[in-house]
Short mmCIF file of C-alpha atoms in Angstrom, two decimals:
data_model
loop_
_atom_site.label_atom_id
_atom_site.label_comp_id
_atom_site.label_asym_id
_atom_site.label_seq_id
_atom_site.Cartn_x
_atom_site.Cartn_y
_atom_site.Cartn_z
CA MET A 10 49.83 -27.89 -30.06
CA GLN A 11 46.93 -29.33 -28.10
CA LYS A 12 44.40 -26.73 -26.81
CA VAL A 13 41.49 -26.59 -24.44
CA THR A 14 38.34 -24.42 -24.53
CA LEU A 15 37.47 -23.37 -20.99
CA GLY A 16 33.82 -24.13 -21.12
CA LYS A 17 31.26 -21.38 -21.55
CA SER A 18 34.01 -18.74 -21.26
CA GLY A 19 35.13 -19.61 -24.80
CA LEU A 20 38.74 -18.97 -23.73
CA VAL A 21 41.07 -21.20 -25.76
CA VAL A 22 44.27 -22.05 -23.96
CA PRO A 23 47.21 -24.45 -24.62
CA LYS A 24 46.92 -27.78 -22.79
CA ASN A 25 49.95 -26.60 -20.83
CA GLY A 26 48.92 -23.86 -18.39
CA PHE A 27 51.64 -22.02 -16.45
CA GLY A 28 50.90 -22.20 -12.73
CA ALA A 29 52.57 -19.11 -11.20
CA LEU A 30 52.51 -20.00 -7.52
CA PRO A 31 56.21 -21.23 -7.50
CA ILE A 32 57.61 -18.03 -9.05
CA GLN A 33 57.31 -16.51 -5.59
CA ARG A 34 60.50 -18.48 -4.81
CA ILE A 35 62.74 -17.07 -7.53
CA THR A 36 64.10 -13.58 -8.32
CA LEU A 37 62.38 -11.02 -10.44
CA LYS A 38 65.06 -11.28 -13.08
CA ASP A 39 64.76 -15.06 -13.28
CA THR A 40 61.00 -14.84 -13.33
CA VAL A 41 60.87 -12.37 -16.23
CA TYR A 42 63.13 -14.60 -18.25
CA LEU A 43 61.06 -17.69 -17.42
CA LEU A 44 57.70 -16.14 -18.22
CA GLN A 45 58.86 -14.53 -21.45
CA LYS A 46 60.46 -17.76 -22.56
CA ALA A 47 57.22 -19.62 -21.83
CA LEU A 48 55.21 -17.13 -23.97
CA ASP A 49 57.77 -17.22 -26.73
CA HIS A 50 57.27 -20.97 -26.91
CA GLY A 51 53.49 -21.11 -26.91
CA LEU A 52 52.55 -21.22 -23.23
CA TYR A 53 50.30 -18.12 -23.07
CA TYR A 54 47.91 -19.02 -20.20
CA PHE A 55 49.15 -17.95 -16.77
CA ASP A 56 47.32 -18.65 -13.48
CA THR A 57 48.14 -16.80 -10.26
CA ALA A 58 46.41 -15.42 -7.15
CA ARG A 59 46.41 -12.34 -4.93
CA PHE A 60 47.50 -14.74 -2.15
CA TYR A 61 50.73 -15.72 -4.00
CA THR A 62 52.77 -12.81 -2.53
CA ASP A 63 54.68 -11.17 -5.38
CA SER A 64 53.56 -13.50 -8.19
CA GLU A 65 51.14 -10.91 -9.75
CA GLU A 66 53.80 -8.19 -9.62
CA LYS A 67 56.28 -10.47 -11.46
CA ILE A 68 53.71 -11.33 -14.08
CA GLY A 69 53.14 -7.61 -14.61
CA ALA A 70 56.84 -6.96 -15.02
CA ALA A 71 57.23 -9.76 -17.56
CA LEU A 72 54.10 -9.58 -19.61
CA HIS A 73 52.48 -6.15 -19.38
CA ASP A 74 53.79 -5.04 -22.81
CA ARG A 75 52.49 -8.22 -24.46
CA ARG A 76 49.06 -8.23 -22.79
CA ASP A 77 47.22 -8.95 -25.95
CA LYS A 78 49.17 -12.16 -26.38
CA VAL A 79 48.34 -13.75 -23.00
CA ILE A 80 45.39 -15.07 -21.05
CA ILE A 81 45.62 -14.42 -17.31
CA SER A 82 43.57 -15.82 -14.46
CA THR A 83 43.98 -14.70 -10.87
CA LYS A 84 42.02 -15.18 -7.67
CA THR A 85 40.61 -13.39 -4.66
CA GLY A 86 40.25 -14.91 -1.25
CA ALA A 87 38.09 -11.94 -0.12
CA THR A 88 35.18 -12.68 2.25
CA THR A 89 33.75 -9.16 2.11
CA VAL A 90 32.77 -6.84 -0.74
CA GLU A 91 35.20 -4.25 0.45
CA ASN A 92 38.11 -6.68 0.31
CA PHE A 93 36.92 -8.03 -3.01
CA TRP A 94 37.35 -4.60 -4.64
CA LYS A 95 40.60 -4.00 -2.82
CA ASP A 96 41.99 -7.34 -4.16
CA LEU A 97 40.78 -6.69 -7.67
CA GLU A 98 42.28 -3.19 -7.91
CA THR A 99 45.51 -4.46 -6.37
CA SER A 100 45.73 -7.29 -8.89
CA LEU A 101 45.05 -4.96 -11.83
CA ARG A 102 47.68 -2.51 -10.65
CA LEU A 103 50.40 -5.07 -9.97
CA MET A 104 49.83 -6.91 -13.27
CA ARG A 105 49.67 -3.57 -15.16
CA THR A 106 46.48 -4.42 -16.90
CA ASP A 107 42.95 -3.05 -17.28
CA TYR A 108 41.20 -6.41 -17.11
CA ILE A 109 41.52 -9.95 -15.91
CA ASP A 110 40.53 -12.72 -18.33
CA LEU A 111 39.31 -15.10 -15.65
CA TYR A 112 38.72 -13.98 -12.04
CA GLN A 113 38.17 -16.76 -9.58
CA PHE A 114 36.95 -17.02 -6.00
CA HIS A 115 39.91 -18.63 -4.20
CA ASN A 116 38.96 -21.72 -2.22
CA PRO A 117 35.91 -20.23 -0.41
CA ALA A 118 34.36 -22.26 2.36
CA PHE A 119 31.02 -21.84 0.60
CA CYS A 120 29.85 -21.30 -2.89
CA PRO A 121 29.19 -17.55 -3.51
CA LYS A 122 25.76 -16.94 -5.02
CA PRO A 123 23.45 -13.99 -5.63
CA GLY A 124 21.41 -13.21 -2.55
CA ASP A 125 23.55 -15.19 -0.16
CA GLY A 126 24.08 -12.11 2.02
CA THR A 127 27.77 -11.64 1.33
CA GLY A 128 27.41 -9.60 -1.83
CA LEU A 129 30.49 -11.28 -3.29
CA TYR A 130 28.87 -12.68 -6.42
CA GLU A 131 27.09 -9.40 -7.04
CA ALA A 132 30.45 -7.61 -6.80
CA MET A 133 31.91 -10.07 -9.29
CA LEU A 134 29.02 -9.31 -11.69
CA GLU A 135 29.60 -5.60 -11.25
CA ALA A 136 33.31 -6.01 -11.97
CA GLN A 137 32.37 -7.91 -15.10
CA ARG A 138 29.95 -5.15 -16.14
CA GLN A 139 32.76 -2.62 -15.72
CA GLY A 140 34.98 -4.66 -17.97
CA LYS A 141 37.58 -5.33 -15.30
CA VAL A 142 36.67 -9.00 -15.23
CA ARG A 143 35.80 -10.92 -18.38
CA HIS A 144 34.94 -14.39 -17.08
CA ILE A 145 34.02 -15.85 -13.68
CA GLY A 146 35.43 -18.96 -12.03
CA ILE A 147 35.87 -20.60 -8.67
CA THR A 148 38.60 -22.77 -7.13
CA ASN A 149 38.28 -25.18 -4.30
CA HIS A 150 39.61 -28.25 -2.45
CA ARG A 151 36.21 -29.25 -1.01
CA ILE A 152 34.08 -31.72 -2.91
CA ALA A 153 30.84 -30.31 -1.50
CA VAL A 154 31.63 -26.71 -2.54
CA ALA A 155 32.82 -27.83 -6.00
CA GLN A 156 29.59 -29.81 -6.43
CA GLU A 157 27.51 -26.81 -5.39
CA ALA A 158 29.37 -24.62 -7.89
CA ILE A 159 28.67 -27.05 -10.73
CA ASP A 160 25.00 -27.29 -9.75
CA SER A 161 24.59 -23.52 -9.52
CA ASP A 162 25.38 -22.80 -13.24
CA LEU A 163 26.98 -19.59 -12.07
CA TYR A 164 30.59 -20.34 -12.92
CA GLU A 165 32.32 -20.72 -16.26
CA THR A 166 35.23 -22.63 -14.80
CA LEU A 167 36.05 -24.80 -11.79
CA GLN A 168 39.61 -25.19 -10.57
CA PHE A 169 40.16 -28.31 -8.47
CA PRO A 170 43.03 -30.76 -7.73
CA PHE A 171 43.10 -33.49 -10.32
CA SER A 172 45.69 -35.97 -11.49
CA TYR A 173 45.83 -39.69 -12.22
CA LEU A 174 45.73 -40.24 -8.48
CA ALA A 175 42.23 -38.71 -8.28
CA SER A 176 39.36 -40.67 -6.74
CA ASP A 177 36.15 -41.71 -8.43
CA VAL A 178 34.39 -38.72 -6.79
CA GLU A 179 36.87 -36.29 -8.37
CA HIS A 180 36.52 -37.98 -11.73
CA ASP A 181 32.80 -37.45 -11.43
CA LEU A 182 33.31 -33.73 -10.92
CA VAL A 183 35.32 -33.69 -14.19
CA ARG A 184 32.58 -35.61 -16.00
CA GLN A 185 29.87 -33.25 -14.80
CA CYS A 186 31.88 -30.20 -15.87
CA GLY A 187 32.20 -31.68 -19.32
CA GLU A 188 28.44 -32.35 -19.57
CA LYS A 189 27.54 -28.76 -18.37
CA ASN A 190 30.19 -26.99 -20.50
CA ILE A 191 32.18 -25.80 -17.49
CA GLY A 192 35.94 -25.55 -18.00
CA PHE A 193 37.80 -27.78 -15.58
CA ILE A 194 41.23 -26.37 -14.53
CA ALA A 195 43.26 -29.11 -12.99
CA MET A 196 45.59 -27.87 -10.25
CA LYS A 197 48.16 -30.22 -8.76
CA GLY A 198 48.48 -32.37 -11.86
CA LEU A 199 51.69 -33.70 -10.27
CA ALA A 200 49.93 -34.28 -6.96
CA GLY A 201 52.03 -31.65 -5.20
CA GLY A 202 55.31 -33.30 -6.28
CA LEU A 203 54.37 -36.93 -5.53
CA ILE A 204 54.07 -37.69 -9.23
CA ASN A 205 57.60 -37.53 -10.60
CA HIS A 206 57.07 -38.28 -14.29
CA ALA A 207 55.61 -35.23 -16.02
CA ALA A 208 55.10 -36.98 -19.40
CA THR A 209 52.87 -39.58 -17.80
CA ALA A 210 50.88 -36.91 -15.93
CA TYR A 211 50.37 -34.95 -19.15
CA ALA A 212 49.53 -38.06 -21.26
CA TYR A 213 46.85 -39.13 -18.78
CA LEU A 214 45.16 -35.72 -18.85
CA ALA A 215 45.44 -35.57 -22.67
CA GLN A 216 43.06 -38.49 -23.09
CA PRO A 217 39.80 -37.73 -25.05
CA GLN A 218 37.59 -37.88 -21.97
CA PHE A 219 39.57 -34.97 -20.52
CA SER A 220 39.41 -32.75 -23.57
CA HIS A 221 37.85 -29.96 -21.42
CA VAL A 222 40.49 -30.29 -18.64
CA GLU A 223 43.21 -27.70 -18.55
CA PRO A 224 46.23 -28.68 -16.38
CA ILE A 225 48.27 -25.86 -14.85
CA TRP A 226 51.76 -26.97 -13.96
CA GLY A 227 53.65 -25.16 -11.19
CA ILE A 228 56.94 -24.03 -12.79
CA GLN A 229 59.92 -22.28 -11.26
CA ARG A 230 62.94 -23.82 -13.08
CA GLU A 231 63.93 -23.49 -16.73
CA SER A 232 64.42 -27.27 -16.93
CA GLU A 233 60.79 -27.78 -15.86
CA LEU A 234 59.62 -25.26 -18.39
CA ASP A 235 61.67 -26.92 -21.18
CA GLU A 236 60.00 -30.27 -20.50
CA PHE A 237 56.49 -28.81 -20.80
CA ILE A 238 57.46 -26.81 -23.89
CA SER A 239 58.56 -30.07 -25.50
CA PHE A 240 55.04 -31.37 -25.07
CA ASN A 241 53.68 -28.67 -27.37
CA ASP A 242 55.16 -30.12 -30.56
CA ASN A 243 55.37 -33.73 -29.29
CA PRO A 244 52.53 -34.32 -26.83
CA PRO A 245 53.17 -37.67 -25.05
CA ALA A 246 50.56 -40.33 -25.61
CA LEU A 247 49.71 -42.89 -22.95
CA THR A 248 51.80 -46.01 -23.40
CA PRO A 249 51.61 -49.41 -21.69
CA GLU A 250 54.69 -48.41 -19.68
CA MET A 251 53.01 -45.22 -18.55
CA GLN A 252 49.84 -47.11 -17.61
CA ALA A 253 51.96 -49.49 -15.50
CA ARG A 254 53.51 -46.50 -13.79
CA ILE A 255 50.09 -45.06 -13.06
CA GLU A 256 48.88 -48.33 -11.49
CA LYS A 257 52.02 -48.59 -9.41
CA ASP A 258 51.63 -45.00 -8.11
CA ARG A 259 47.96 -45.55 -7.37
CA ASN A 260 48.76 -48.63 -5.31
CA GLU A 261 51.62 -46.86 -3.47
CA LEU A 262 49.64 -43.69 -2.80
CA SER A 263 46.22 -45.17 -2.03
CA GLY A 264 44.52 -44.16 1.15
CA ASP A 265 45.26 -41.02 3.21
CA PHE A 266 48.10 -38.90 2.07
CA CYS A 267 48.81 -35.15 2.28
CA ARG A 268 48.26 -33.33 -1.03
CA GLY A 269 50.34 -30.36 0.08
CA CYS A 270 47.57 -27.82 -0.46
CA GLY A 271 48.75 -25.75 2.50
CA TYR A 272 45.35 -24.87 3.94
CA CYS A 273 46.34 -26.33 7.31
CA GLN A 274 48.90 -23.53 7.67
CA PRO A 275 50.04 -21.53 9.62
CA CYS A 276 50.79 -23.90 12.47
CA PRO A 277 50.85 -22.21 15.96
CA ALA A 278 53.84 -24.35 16.83
CA GLY A 279 55.76 -23.39 13.73
CA ILE A 280 55.62 -26.84 12.07
CA GLU A 281 56.06 -26.82 8.30
CA ILE A 282 53.14 -29.25 7.91
CA GLU A 283 53.17 -29.59 4.11
CA SER A 284 56.75 -30.89 3.98
CA CYS A 285 56.67 -32.92 7.19
CA ASN A 286 53.38 -34.58 6.45
CA ARG A 287 54.64 -36.01 3.14
CA MET A 288 58.07 -37.07 4.23
CA TYR A 289 57.13 -40.77 4.28
CA LEU A 290 56.31 -40.58 0.59
CA PHE A 291 59.24 -38.32 -0.37
CA LEU A 292 61.66 -40.85 1.10
CA ARG A 293 60.23 -43.56 -1.08
CA ARG A 294 59.67 -41.64 -4.31
CA ALA A 295 62.98 -39.81 -4.66
CA PRO A 296 66.61 -40.40 -3.76
CA TYR A 297 66.23 -40.42 -0.03
CA ASN A 298 69.56 -38.60 0.57
CA VAL A 299 67.90 -35.49 -0.87
CA TYR A 300 65.73 -35.33 2.27
CA LEU A 301 68.06 -36.83 4.84
CA THR A 302 69.81 -33.47 5.51
CA GLU A 303 70.25 -31.29 8.55
CA GLU A 304 67.71 -28.83 7.08
CA PHE A 305 65.01 -31.41 6.86
CA ARG A 306 65.96 -32.97 10.22
CA GLU A 307 65.41 -29.61 11.88
CA LYS A 308 62.01 -29.28 10.14
CA MET A 309 60.98 -32.76 11.23
CA ASP A 310 62.15 -32.17 14.83
CA GLN A 311 59.61 -29.33 15.00
CA VAL A 312 56.84 -31.95 14.94
CA GLU A 313 57.68 -32.68 18.62
CA LYS A 314 56.49 -29.15 19.40
CA CYS A 315 52.91 -29.96 18.42
CA ILE A 316 50.60 -28.52 21.04
CA GLY A 317 47.66 -30.71 20.06
CA CYS A 318 45.39 -27.74 19.22
CA GLY A 319 43.77 -29.65 16.32
CA GLN A 320 43.61 -26.60 14.01
CA CYS A 321 45.31 -28.45 11.15
CA ARG A 322 42.82 -31.29 11.41
CA LYS A 323 39.85 -28.85 11.30
CA LYS A 324 41.23 -26.94 8.37
CA CYS A 325 42.17 -29.95 6.16
CA PRO A 326 39.78 -30.12 3.22
CA TYR A 327 40.59 -33.84 2.90
CA ASN A 328 39.69 -34.63 6.55
CA LEU A 329 43.07 -36.04 7.33
CA ASP A 330 44.15 -36.80 10.86
CA THR A 331 47.08 -34.50 10.45
CA PRO A 332 48.56 -34.66 13.98
CA ASN A 333 48.84 -38.43 13.84
CA LEU A 334 50.20 -38.39 10.29
CA LEU A 335 52.86 -35.99 11.39
CA LYS A 336 53.92 -38.27 14.21
CA ARG A 337 54.05 -41.27 11.85
CA ASN A 338 56.17 -39.25 9.36
CA LEU A 339 58.54 -38.18 12.16
CA GLU A 340 59.04 -41.78 13.25
CA ASP A 341 59.72 -42.92 9.66
CA PHE A 342 62.14 -40.07 9.07
CA ARG A 343 64.13 -40.95 12.22
CA GLU A 344 64.31 -44.58 11.19
CA HIS A 345 65.83 -43.52 7.89
CA TRP A 346 68.16 -41.07 9.60
CA ALA A 347 69.42 -43.80 11.93
CA ARG A 348 69.94 -46.11 9.02
CA LYS A 349 71.90 -43.49 7.20
CA ALA A 350 74.10 -42.97 10.26
CA GLU A 351 74.82 -46.67 10.44
CA LEU A 352 75.79 -46.84 6.74
CA ASN A 353 77.73 -43.60 6.72
CA PRO A 354 79.16 -43.08 10.21
CA GLU A 355 81.49 -40.27 9.05
CA ASP A 356 78.64 -38.05 7.72
#
């Protein structure tokens, strides 16, 4: 089994990390089965967040009696000291544990530091002194904040989107983390579902230059788990065919595309921006009949209700022109819908 040391923390985790955001979408019974099966087969690092509704509670139900066998990271999006402690105590209670292995500031708009006036980093140090937090990390979607965190030498880990679709700037963040012994936790290793070949995604991140990179894979189905379990004993190596796939995907997905991070939400007009803003790519990267359904048509029709407030554009960490991208995706969806109607008039 390939393993990763998370920088200065010294935490050693399997190259397969279990991203627990998707378990919000399945039942408690199914989650307990999934998490316990993951642990039984060597996936013992689980990453969640206070923001992920009942994810922490489900982790507690599944793993509390095997706490010494797992490494757990979670996150707080608190912007005040009061809410920091509230989040921390809630996470500990729900996960039925006395400590969190890695506690991360969750996508803050700035890099928390001692003396910055918020008291957040001081609270994190106090939680560490009390033994409730063992290691300190930060997550982000903003290059500038990630860079500041690296430069600060205050964090043992950085969690940031990273896959074979990453830009040169993102690759540079990874390189710097390696040089400064900061563990790099790669979220969205499948680019929010746009990469549809897990073995290639894994093989790319298993290259020697990414030995300090820990991918966390969002898992909610047993079939997904089984695939990543198979990588433990037989880790895929990058082949010429995989490299060709990577080049093809990079060409197809170059330029502005929605990563599905969700920070543009909620939309005042009720538009499901994450799904609607990637429809163009979904229709080309999967059997399009999966998306040409009444359910998705109703979601896409919501785009017409855009009130032009611009909130999504302001909140996008990738500076996308979200309103115009939504309109383009709606037009493309309707073209495919009309084509489907012509080919299958009885549907």
